[in-house]
Amino acid sequence: MNVHSELDKLHRELRLIAAEPHCASPGKIIYHYTSADGLLGILRTGTIWATNLFGLNDPDEVAHADKSCRDFLLERSGITEYRELAQRAIEIQENNIHLIFPYELIFSASFSFEGDLPGQWDKYADSGHGYSIGFDPRSLLNRFLADCVDPNSGSTANFTFMQMIYSDDKKRELLQQLLAHAYTFWEKLKGQPDLDGDRMVDHVATRLVYWMTEASSLFKTEDWREEMEVRNTNPNFRELHLGNAQLNKQFRPSGNELVSYLEG
């Protein structure tokens, strides 16, 4: 058995579970709520910003995603069959997540399927004094793809629309699918001769945490269900990271910090 090939296969399979089912294909106009200054910026530059994950308007999103994964793994670590894999995944999440998961390469622009939502006006459009701008989703994708190209391979950042997940039950179902698939894979490897069991559980747990973290980047609390958000984001950031794609990042001030973004 070629272990590296098998681990690459696991990576691809977990990606299919984590990302593919939540890709959205908006067939109608989608809406971006913004202030008057935001509208003028879009009109003057002909661009819209995809902001780094840590620079989004709601700073609690990342904390909610991390907590969702951690609580799930803690619960599953109490189940005998999952205990070893879940406990190792918890250790990786707590100690090494920034080494294996390139947060700096996740960029997102947020839109809604509805153009007249009271909560969106209040939160993002200057308390109702701003604007709700309609966009053709295909044109948006083309703009972002043109600006995010790997100079070595010529491949693009593969921006796509991803549907946010609000239901706690659906979040748990998705995390369970990832854990169950990784556990089945690990069980198969454990039966192979001449394999270091401790190293293999590390490899499998690392890939599990990676894709649980990717999946949880779509998690928002049920309080935000009304917004019906879809994000134009780049789910293949690992490949970009490995290929040294030039993302043409820029920076803007946000309070006392600088937030990176892409123009599309």
PDB file of C-alpha atoms in Angstrom:
ATOM      1  CA  MET A   1       0.000   0.000   0.000  1.00  0.00           C
ATOM      2  CA  ASN A   2       1.262   3.457  -0.922  1.00  0.00           C
ATOM      3  CA  VAL A   3       0.449   5.377   2.245  1.00  0.00           C
ATOM      4  CA  HIS A   4       1.018   8.824   0.732  1.00  0.00           C
ATOM      5  CA  SER A   5      -1.373   8.061  -2.124  1.00  0.00           C
ATOM      6  CA  GLU A   6      -3.951   6.817   0.348  1.00  0.00           C
ATOM      7  CA  LEU A   7      -3.622   9.952   2.477  1.00  0.00           C
ATOM      8  CA  ASP A   8      -4.006  12.127  -0.614  1.00  0.00           C
ATOM      9  CA  LYS A   9      -7.124  10.148  -1.442  1.00  0.00           C
ATOM     10  CA  LEU A  10      -8.471  10.774   2.075  1.00  0.00           C
ATOM     11  CA  HIS A  11      -7.792  14.485   1.645  1.00  0.00           C
ATOM     12  CA  ARG A  12      -9.815  14.562  -1.589  1.00  0.00           C
ATOM     13  CA  GLU A  13     -12.661  12.548  -0.105  1.00  0.00           C
ATOM     14  CA  LEU A  14     -12.924  14.767   2.976  1.00  0.00           C
ATOM     15  CA  ARG A  15     -12.943  17.793   0.732  1.00  0.00           C
ATOM     16  CA  LEU A  16     -15.932  16.407  -1.174  1.00  0.00           C
ATOM     17  CA  ILE A  17     -17.797  16.024   2.113  1.00  0.00           C
ATOM     18  CA  ALA A  18     -16.755  19.386   3.562  1.00  0.00           C
ATOM     19  CA  ALA A  19     -17.144  21.716   0.602  1.00  0.00           C
ATOM     20  CA  GLU A  20     -18.860  20.350  -2.480  1.00  0.00           C
ATOM     21  CA  PRO A  21     -22.405  19.905  -1.065  1.00  0.00           C
ATOM     22  CA  HIS A  22     -22.461  23.536   0.020  1.00  0.00           C
ATOM     23  CA  CYS A  23     -21.423  25.088  -3.267  1.00  0.00           C
ATOM     24  CA  ALA A  24     -24.240  27.299  -4.461  1.00  0.00           C
ATOM     25  CA  SER A  25     -25.093  28.217  -8.035  1.00  0.00           C
ATOM     26  CA  PRO A  26     -27.197  31.357  -7.785  1.00  0.00           C
ATOM     27  CA  GLY A  27     -29.310  31.612 -10.890  1.00  0.00           C
ATOM     28  CA  LYS A  28     -30.626  35.051 -10.055  1.00  0.00           C
ATOM     29  CA  ILE A  29     -29.411  38.402  -8.832  1.00  0.00           C
ATOM     30  CA  ILE A  30     -27.705  38.374  -5.418  1.00  0.00           C
ATOM     31  CA  TYR A  31     -27.429  41.377  -3.132  1.00  0.00           C
ATOM     32  CA  HIS A  32     -24.657  43.134  -1.244  1.00  0.00           C
ATOM     33  CA  TYR A  33     -25.674  45.559   1.522  1.00  0.00           C
ATOM     34  CA  THR A  34     -23.367  48.511   2.086  1.00  0.00           C
ATOM     35  CA  SER A  35     -23.148  52.156   3.127  1.00  0.00           C
ATOM     36  CA  ALA A  36     -23.082  55.173   0.819  1.00  0.00           C
ATOM     37  CA  ASP A  37     -19.274  55.230   1.105  1.00  0.00           C
ATOM     38  CA  GLY A  38     -19.181  51.546   0.183  1.00  0.00           C
ATOM     39  CA  LEU A  39     -21.370  52.125  -2.867  1.00  0.00           C
ATOM     40  CA  LEU A  40     -19.188  55.016  -4.036  1.00  0.00           C
ATOM     41  CA  GLY A  41     -16.080  52.875  -3.622  1.00  0.00           C
ATOM     42  CA  ILE A  42     -17.579  50.098  -5.724  1.00  0.00           C
ATOM     43  CA  LEU A  43     -18.681  52.529  -8.454  1.00  0.00           C
ATOM     44  CA  ARG A  44     -15.377  54.441  -8.530  1.00  0.00           C
ATOM     45  CA  THR A  45     -13.126  51.390  -8.678  1.00  0.00           C
ATOM     46  CA  GLY A  46     -15.416  48.950 -10.464  1.00  0.00           C
ATOM     47  CA  THR A  47     -14.460  46.339  -7.856  1.00  0.00           C
ATOM     48  CA  ILE A  48     -15.837  44.649  -4.768  1.00  0.00           C
ATOM     49  CA  TRP A  49     -13.693  43.411  -1.910  1.00  0.00           C
ATOM     50  CA  ALA A  50     -13.294  39.845  -0.705  1.00  0.00           C
ATOM     51  CA  THR A  51     -12.051  40.264   2.872  1.00  0.00           C
ATOM     52  CA  ASN A  52      -9.793  37.943   4.815  1.00  0.00           C
ATOM     53  CA  LEU A  53     -11.682  35.688   7.229  1.00  0.00           C
ATOM     54  CA  PHE A  54     -10.322  37.542  10.283  1.00  0.00           C
ATOM     55  CA  GLY A  55     -11.455  40.901   8.943  1.00  0.00           C
ATOM     56  CA  LEU A  56     -15.156  40.127   8.532  1.00  0.00           C
ATOM     57  CA  ASN A  57     -17.725  42.342  10.243  1.00  0.00           C
ATOM     58  CA  ASP A  58     -18.653  39.721  12.834  1.00  0.00           C
ATOM     59  CA  PRO A  59     -15.508  38.770  14.798  1.00  0.00           C
ATOM     60  CA  ASP A  60     -17.442  36.061  16.641  1.00  0.00           C
ATOM     61  CA  GLU A  61     -17.749  33.936  13.498  1.00  0.00           C
ATOM     62  CA  VAL A  62     -14.295  32.374  13.825  1.00  0.00           C
ATOM     63  CA  ALA A  63     -14.844  31.750  17.547  1.00  0.00           C
ATOM     64  CA  HIS A  64     -18.196  30.111  16.830  1.00  0.00           C
ATOM     65  CA  ALA A  65     -16.640  27.877  14.168  1.00  0.00           C
ATOM     66  CA  ASP A  66     -13.781  26.814  16.449  1.00  0.00           C
ATOM     67  CA  LYS A  67     -16.135  26.123  19.351  1.00  0.00           C
ATOM     68  CA  SER A  68     -18.472  24.071  17.165  1.00  0.00           C
ATOM     69  CA  CYS A  69     -15.602  21.782  16.153  1.00  0.00           C
ATOM     70  CA  ARG A  70     -14.094  21.565  19.618  1.00  0.00           C
ATOM     71  CA  ASP A  71     -17.401  20.773  21.346  1.00  0.00           C
ATOM     72  CA  PHE A  72     -18.188  18.110  18.764  1.00  0.00           C
ATOM     73  CA  LEU A  73     -14.796  16.424  19.146  1.00  0.00           C
ATOM     74  CA  LEU A  74     -15.007  16.532  22.937  1.00  0.00           C
ATOM     75  CA  GLU A  75     -18.366  14.815  22.806  1.00  0.00           C
ATOM     76  CA  ARG A  76     -17.165  12.174  20.339  1.00  0.00           C
ATOM     77  CA  SER A  77     -14.045  11.506  22.403  1.00  0.00           C
ATOM     78  CA  GLY A  78     -16.391   9.928  24.931  1.00  0.00           C
ATOM     79  CA  ILE A  79     -17.416   7.271  22.402  1.00  0.00           C
ATOM     80  CA  THR A  80     -15.083   4.271  22.496  1.00  0.00           C
ATOM     81  CA  GLU A  81     -14.628   3.772  18.766  1.00  0.00           C
ATOM     82  CA  TYR A  82     -13.834   7.434  18.111  1.00  0.00           C
ATOM     83  CA  ARG A  83     -11.873   8.163  21.297  1.00  0.00           C
ATOM     84  CA  GLU A  84      -8.267   7.952  20.066  1.00  0.00           C
ATOM     85  CA  LEU A  85      -8.860   9.778  16.793  1.00  0.00           C
ATOM     86  CA  ALA A  86     -11.038  12.475  18.392  1.00  0.00           C
ATOM     87  CA  GLN A  87      -8.583  13.093  21.239  1.00  0.00           C
ATOM     88  CA  ARG A  88      -5.690  13.475  18.814  1.00  0.00           C
ATOM     89  CA  ALA A  89      -7.767  15.823  16.681  1.00  0.00           C
ATOM     90  CA  ILE A  90      -8.501  17.959  19.764  1.00  0.00           C
ATOM     91  CA  GLU A  91      -4.774  18.235  20.513  1.00  0.00           C
ATOM     92  CA  ILE A  92      -4.042  19.282  16.945  1.00  0.00           C
ATOM     93  CA  GLN A  93      -6.837  21.832  16.911  1.00  0.00           C
ATOM     94  CA  GLU A  94      -5.676  23.383  20.170  1.00  0.00           C
ATOM     95  CA  ASN A  95      -1.948  23.417  19.491  1.00  0.00           C
ATOM     96  CA  ASN A  96      -1.205  23.352  15.768  1.00  0.00           C
ATOM     97  CA  ILE A  97      -4.201  24.616  13.837  1.00  0.00           C
ATOM     98  CA  HIS A  98      -2.402  27.690  12.461  1.00  0.00           C
ATOM     99  CA  LEU A  99       0.402  25.486  11.143  1.00  0.00           C
ATOM    100  CA  ILE A 100      -1.863  23.262   9.054  1.00  0.00           C
ATOM    101  CA  PHE A 101      -4.702  25.604   8.113  1.00  0.00           C
ATOM    102  CA  PRO A 102      -3.787  28.750   6.115  1.00  0.00           C
ATOM    103  CA  TYR A 103      -6.343  31.228   7.420  1.00  0.00           C
ATOM    104  CA  GLU A 104      -4.478  33.976   5.625  1.00  0.00           C
ATOM    105  CA  LEU A 105      -5.604  32.555   2.277  1.00  0.00           C
ATOM    106  CA  ILE A 106      -9.346  32.534   2.955  1.00  0.00           C
ATOM    107  CA  PHE A 107     -11.109  35.526   1.438  1.00  0.00           C
ATOM    108  CA  SER A 108     -14.824  36.104   1.310  1.00  0.00           C
ATOM    109  CA  ALA A 109     -17.361  38.559  -0.051  1.00  0.00           C
ATOM    110  CA  SER A 110     -20.850  38.262   1.426  1.00  0.00           C
ATOM    111  CA  PHE A 111     -24.168  38.467  -0.401  1.00  0.00           C
ATOM    112  CA  SER A 112     -27.790  37.635   0.264  1.00  0.00           C
ATOM    113  CA  PHE A 113     -30.416  35.961  -1.880  1.00  0.00           C
ATOM    114  CA  GLU A 114     -32.849  38.675  -0.746  1.00  0.00           C
ATOM    115  CA  GLY A 115     -32.481  42.387  -1.412  1.00  0.00           C
ATOM    116  CA  ASP A 116     -34.742  43.816   1.261  1.00  0.00           C
ATOM    117  CA  LEU A 117     -34.050  42.220   4.651  1.00  0.00           C
ATOM    118  CA  PRO A 118     -34.466  44.463   7.742  1.00  0.00           C
ATOM    119  CA  GLY A 119     -31.589  42.827   9.625  1.00  0.00           C
ATOM    120  CA  GLN A 120     -29.214  43.319   6.706  1.00  0.00           C
ATOM    121  CA  TRP A 121     -30.169  46.962   6.293  1.00  0.00           C
ATOM    122  CA  ASP A 122     -29.535  47.568   9.977  1.00  0.00           C
ATOM    123  CA  LYS A 123     -26.274  45.600  10.263  1.00  0.00           C
ATOM    124  CA  TYR A 124     -24.487  46.356   7.002  1.00  0.00           C
ATOM    125  CA  ALA A 125     -26.216  49.309   5.298  1.00  0.00           C
ATOM    126  CA  ASP A 126     -25.720  52.173   7.730  1.00  0.00           C
ATOM    127  CA  SER A 127     -28.815  51.384   9.835  1.00  0.00           C
ATOM    128  CA  GLY A 128     -31.093  51.525   6.806  1.00  0.00           C
ATOM    129  CA  HIS A 129     -29.523  54.606   5.216  1.00  0.00           C
ATOM    130  CA  GLY A 130     -27.290  52.674   2.800  1.00  0.00           C
ATOM    131  CA  TYR A 131     -27.834  50.563  -0.276  1.00  0.00           C
ATOM    132  CA  SER A 132     -28.631  47.037  -1.399  1.00  0.00           C
ATOM    133  CA  ILE A 133     -26.779  46.415  -4.668  1.00  0.00           C
ATOM    134  CA  GLY A 134     -27.785  43.651  -7.043  1.00  0.00           C
ATOM    135  CA  PHE A 135     -25.060  41.657  -8.848  1.00  0.00           C
ATOM    136  CA  ASP A 136     -24.999  39.042 -11.554  1.00  0.00           C
ATOM    137  CA  PRO A 137     -23.175  36.131  -9.831  1.00  0.00           C
ATOM    138  CA  ARG A 138     -21.440  34.924 -12.994  1.00  0.00           C
ATOM    139  CA  SER A 139     -19.889  38.332 -13.636  1.00  0.00           C
ATOM    140  CA  LEU A 140     -18.606  38.456 -10.060  1.00  0.00           C
ATOM    141  CA  LEU A 141     -16.927  35.071 -10.352  1.00  0.00           C
ATOM    142  CA  ASN A 142     -15.229  36.065 -13.580  1.00  0.00           C
ATOM    143  CA  ARG A 143     -13.775  39.198 -11.982  1.00  0.00           C
ATOM    144  CA  PHE A 144     -12.312  37.346  -8.999  1.00  0.00           C
ATOM    145  CA  LEU A 145     -10.948  34.536 -11.137  1.00  0.00           C
ATOM    146  CA  ALA A 146      -9.106  36.992 -13.363  1.00  0.00           C
ATOM    147  CA  ASP A 147      -7.236  38.483 -10.388  1.00  0.00           C
ATOM    148  CA  CYS A 148      -6.176  35.245  -8.652  1.00  0.00           C
ATOM    149  CA  VAL A 149      -3.857  33.208 -10.835  1.00  0.00           C
ATOM    150  CA  ASP A 150      -1.055  30.823  -9.921  1.00  0.00           C
ATOM    151  CA  PRO A 151       1.940  32.021 -11.990  1.00  0.00           C
ATOM    152  CA  ASN A 152       3.437  28.520 -12.032  1.00  0.00           C
ATOM    153  CA  SER A 153       0.483  26.446 -13.164  1.00  0.00           C
ATOM    154  CA  GLY A 154      -1.820  29.103 -14.592  1.00  0.00           C
ATOM    155  CA  SER A 155      -4.650  27.771 -12.411  1.00  0.00           C
ATOM    156  CA  THR A 156      -7.005  30.199 -10.705  1.00  0.00           C
ATOM    157  CA  ALA A 157      -8.130  30.558  -7.122  1.00  0.00           C
ATOM    158  CA  ASN A 158     -11.394  28.883  -8.106  1.00  0.00           C
ATOM    159  CA  PHE A 159     -13.638  31.300  -6.276  1.00  0.00           C
ATOM    160  CA  THR A 160     -17.152  29.945  -5.947  1.00  0.00           C
ATOM    161  CA  PHE A 161     -20.343  30.647  -4.054  1.00  0.00           C
ATOM    162  CA  MET A 162     -20.803  28.773  -0.781  1.00  0.00           C
ATOM    163  CA  GLN A 163     -24.054  28.542   1.168  1.00  0.00           C
ATOM    164  CA  MET A 164     -23.757  29.369   4.867  1.00  0.00           C
ATOM    165  CA  ILE A 165     -24.950  26.801   7.435  1.00  0.00           C
ATOM    166  CA  TYR A 166     -27.129  28.053  10.291  1.00  0.00           C
ATOM    167  CA  SER A 167     -28.786  24.925  11.658  1.00  0.00           C
ATOM    168  CA  ASP A 168     -26.947  23.352  14.604  1.00  0.00           C
ATOM    169  CA  ASP A 169     -28.243  19.933  13.539  1.00  0.00           C
ATOM    170  CA  LYS A 170     -26.798  20.346  10.045  1.00  0.00           C
ATOM    171  CA  LYS A 171     -23.452  21.476  11.455  1.00  0.00           C
ATOM    172  CA  ARG A 172     -23.246  18.370  13.647  1.00  0.00           C
ATOM    173  CA  GLU A 173     -24.320  16.144  10.763  1.00  0.00           C
ATOM    174  CA  LEU A 174     -21.550  17.515   8.564  1.00  0.00           C
ATOM    175  CA  LEU A 175     -18.887  17.133  11.270  1.00  0.00           C
ATOM    176  CA  GLN A 176     -20.062  13.580  11.957  1.00  0.00           C
ATOM    177  CA  GLN A 177     -19.766  12.672   8.273  1.00  0.00           C
ATOM    178  CA  LEU A 178     -16.169  13.914   8.277  1.00  0.00           C
ATOM    179  CA  LEU A 179     -15.284  12.069  11.483  1.00  0.00           C
ATOM    180  CA  ALA A 180     -16.935   8.820  10.397  1.00  0.00           C
ATOM    181  CA  HIS A 181     -15.145   8.869   7.048  1.00  0.00           C
ATOM    182  CA  ALA A 182     -11.766   9.577   8.630  1.00  0.00           C
ATOM    183  CA  TYR A 183     -12.346   6.858  11.238  1.00  0.00           C
ATOM    184  CA  THR A 184     -13.211   4.253   8.575  1.00  0.00           C
ATOM    185  CA  PHE A 185     -10.055   5.175   6.677  1.00  0.00           C
ATOM    186  CA  TRP A 186      -7.937   4.944   9.832  1.00  0.00           C
ATOM    187  CA  GLU A 187      -9.379   1.541  10.715  1.00  0.00           C
ATOM    188  CA  LYS A 188      -8.367   0.250   7.290  1.00  0.00           C
ATOM    189  CA  LEU A 189      -4.814   1.554   7.699  1.00  0.00           C
ATOM    190  CA  LYS A 190      -4.430   0.135  11.196  1.00  0.00           C
ATOM    191  CA  GLY A 191      -4.692  -3.348   9.777  1.00  0.00           C
ATOM    192  CA  GLN A 192      -1.734  -2.883   7.465  1.00  0.00           C
ATOM    193  CA  PRO A 193       1.627  -4.378   8.475  1.00  0.00           C
ATOM    194  CA  ASP A 194       4.731  -2.233   8.962  1.00  0.00           C
ATOM    195  CA  LEU A 195       2.822   0.980   9.627  1.00  0.00           C
ATOM    196  CA  ASP A 196       3.509   3.173  12.642  1.00  0.00           C
ATOM    197  CA  GLY A 197       0.115   3.437  14.328  1.00  0.00           C
ATOM    198  CA  ASP A 198       0.919   6.638  16.220  1.00  0.00           C
ATOM    199  CA  ARG A 199       2.119   8.411  13.096  1.00  0.00           C
ATOM    200  CA  MET A 200      -0.895   7.243  11.119  1.00  0.00           C
ATOM    201  CA  VAL A 201      -3.394   8.568  13.650  1.00  0.00           C
ATOM    202  CA  ASP A 202      -1.526  11.902  13.488  1.00  0.00           C
ATOM    203  CA  HIS A 203      -1.791  11.978   9.684  1.00  0.00           C
ATOM    204  CA  VAL A 204      -5.478  11.101   9.667  1.00  0.00           C
ATOM    205  CA  ALA A 205      -6.346  13.448  12.550  1.00  0.00           C
ATOM    206  CA  THR A 206      -4.498  16.323  10.854  1.00  0.00           C
ATOM    207  CA  ARG A 207      -6.532  15.919   7.685  1.00  0.00           C
ATOM    208  CA  LEU A 208      -9.709  15.573   9.704  1.00  0.00           C
ATOM    209  CA  VAL A 209      -9.056  18.813  11.605  1.00  0.00           C
ATOM    210  CA  TYR A 210      -8.127  20.595   8.390  1.00  0.00           C
ATOM    211  CA  TRP A 211     -11.425  19.820   6.699  1.00  0.00           C
ATOM    212  CA  MET A 212     -13.517  20.250   9.818  1.00  0.00           C
ATOM    213  CA  THR A 213     -12.036  23.736  10.065  1.00  0.00           C
ATOM    214  CA  GLU A 214     -12.744  24.411   6.398  1.00  0.00           C
ATOM    215  CA  ALA A 215     -16.322  23.200   6.771  1.00  0.00           C
ATOM    216  CA  SER A 216     -16.864  25.258   9.907  1.00  0.00           C
ATOM    217  CA  SER A 217     -15.859  28.440   8.072  1.00  0.00           C
ATOM    218  CA  LEU A 218     -19.418  28.242   6.705  1.00  0.00           C
ATOM    219  CA  PHE A 219     -20.980  28.060  10.176  1.00  0.00           C
ATOM    220  CA  LYS A 220     -23.012  30.937  11.587  1.00  0.00           C
ATOM    221  CA  THR A 221     -25.344  31.004  14.571  1.00  0.00           C
ATOM    222  CA  GLU A 222     -29.047  30.467  14.011  1.00  0.00           C
ATOM    223  CA  ASP A 223     -29.625  34.112  14.986  1.00  0.00           C
ATOM    224  CA  TRP A 224     -28.412  35.045  11.491  1.00  0.00           C
ATOM    225  CA  ARG A 225     -30.648  32.630   9.569  1.00  0.00           C
ATOM    226  CA  GLU A 226     -32.753  35.471   8.131  1.00  0.00           C
ATOM    227  CA  GLU A 227     -29.865  36.836   6.084  1.00  0.00           C
ATOM    228  CA  MET A 228     -29.801  33.805   3.739  1.00  0.00           C
ATOM    229  CA  GLU A 229     -26.127  34.504   3.095  1.00  0.00           C
ATOM    230  CA  VAL A 230     -24.091  33.133   0.246  1.00  0.00           C
ATOM    231  CA  ARG A 231     -20.374  33.870   0.058  1.00  0.00           C
ATOM    232  CA  ASN A 232     -18.095  34.239  -2.889  1.00  0.00           C
ATOM    233  CA  THR A 233     -15.053  32.475  -1.469  1.00  0.00           C
ATOM    234  CA  ASN A 234     -12.044  30.364  -2.430  1.00  0.00           C
ATOM    235  CA  PRO A 235     -12.362  26.782  -1.130  1.00  0.00           C
ATOM    236  CA  ASN A 236      -9.114  25.466  -2.677  1.00  0.00           C
ATOM    237  CA  PHE A 237      -6.814  27.688  -0.612  1.00  0.00           C
ATOM    238  CA  ARG A 238      -4.622  24.684   0.283  1.00  0.00           C
ATOM    239  CA  GLU A 239      -3.686  24.269  -3.367  1.00  0.00           C
ATOM    240  CA  LEU A 240      -3.014  27.995  -3.621  1.00  0.00           C
ATOM    241  CA  HIS A 241      -0.818  27.806  -0.538  1.00  0.00           C
ATOM    242  CA  LEU A 242       1.197  24.947  -1.989  1.00  0.00           C
ATOM    243  CA  GLY A 243       1.418  26.530  -5.429  1.00  0.00           C
ATOM    244  CA  ASN A 244       2.396  30.011  -4.217  1.00  0.00           C
ATOM    245  CA  ALA A 245      -0.413  31.651  -6.142  1.00  0.00           C
ATOM    246  CA  GLN A 246      -0.182  35.420  -6.348  1.00  0.00           C
ATOM    247  CA  LEU A 247      -3.381  36.680  -4.734  1.00  0.00           C
ATOM    248  CA  ASN A 248      -2.670  40.393  -5.198  1.00  0.00           C
ATOM    249  CA  LYS A 249      -3.580  41.090  -1.583  1.00  0.00           C
ATOM    250  CA  GLN A 250      -4.175  44.655  -0.480  1.00  0.00           C
ATOM    251  CA  PHE A 251      -4.750  46.124   2.964  1.00  0.00           C
ATOM    252  CA  ARG A 252      -7.213  48.516   4.573  1.00  0.00           C
ATOM    253  CA  PRO A 253      -7.446  49.899   8.113  1.00  0.00           C
ATOM    254  CA  SER A 254     -10.009  48.433  10.496  1.00  0.00           C
ATOM    255  CA  GLY A 255      -9.802  50.050  13.908  1.00  0.00           C
ATOM    256  CA  ASN A 256      -6.189  49.631  15.013  1.00  0.00           C
ATOM    257  CA  GLU A 257      -5.508  46.740  12.637  1.00  0.00           C
ATOM    258  CA  LEU A 258      -4.762  46.213   8.956  1.00  0.00           C
ATOM    259  CA  VAL A 259      -7.111  43.783   7.195  1.00  0.00           C
ATOM    260  CA  SER A 260      -6.137  42.075   3.949  1.00  0.00           C
ATOM    261  CA  TYR A 261      -8.560  41.844   1.047  1.00  0.00           C
ATOM    262  CA  LEU A 262      -8.772  41.050  -2.662  1.00  0.00           C
ATOM    263  CA  GLU A 263     -10.393  43.192  -5.314  1.00  0.00           C
ATOM    264  CA  GLY A 264     -12.629  41.504  -7.858  1.00  0.00           C
TER     265      GLY A 264
END
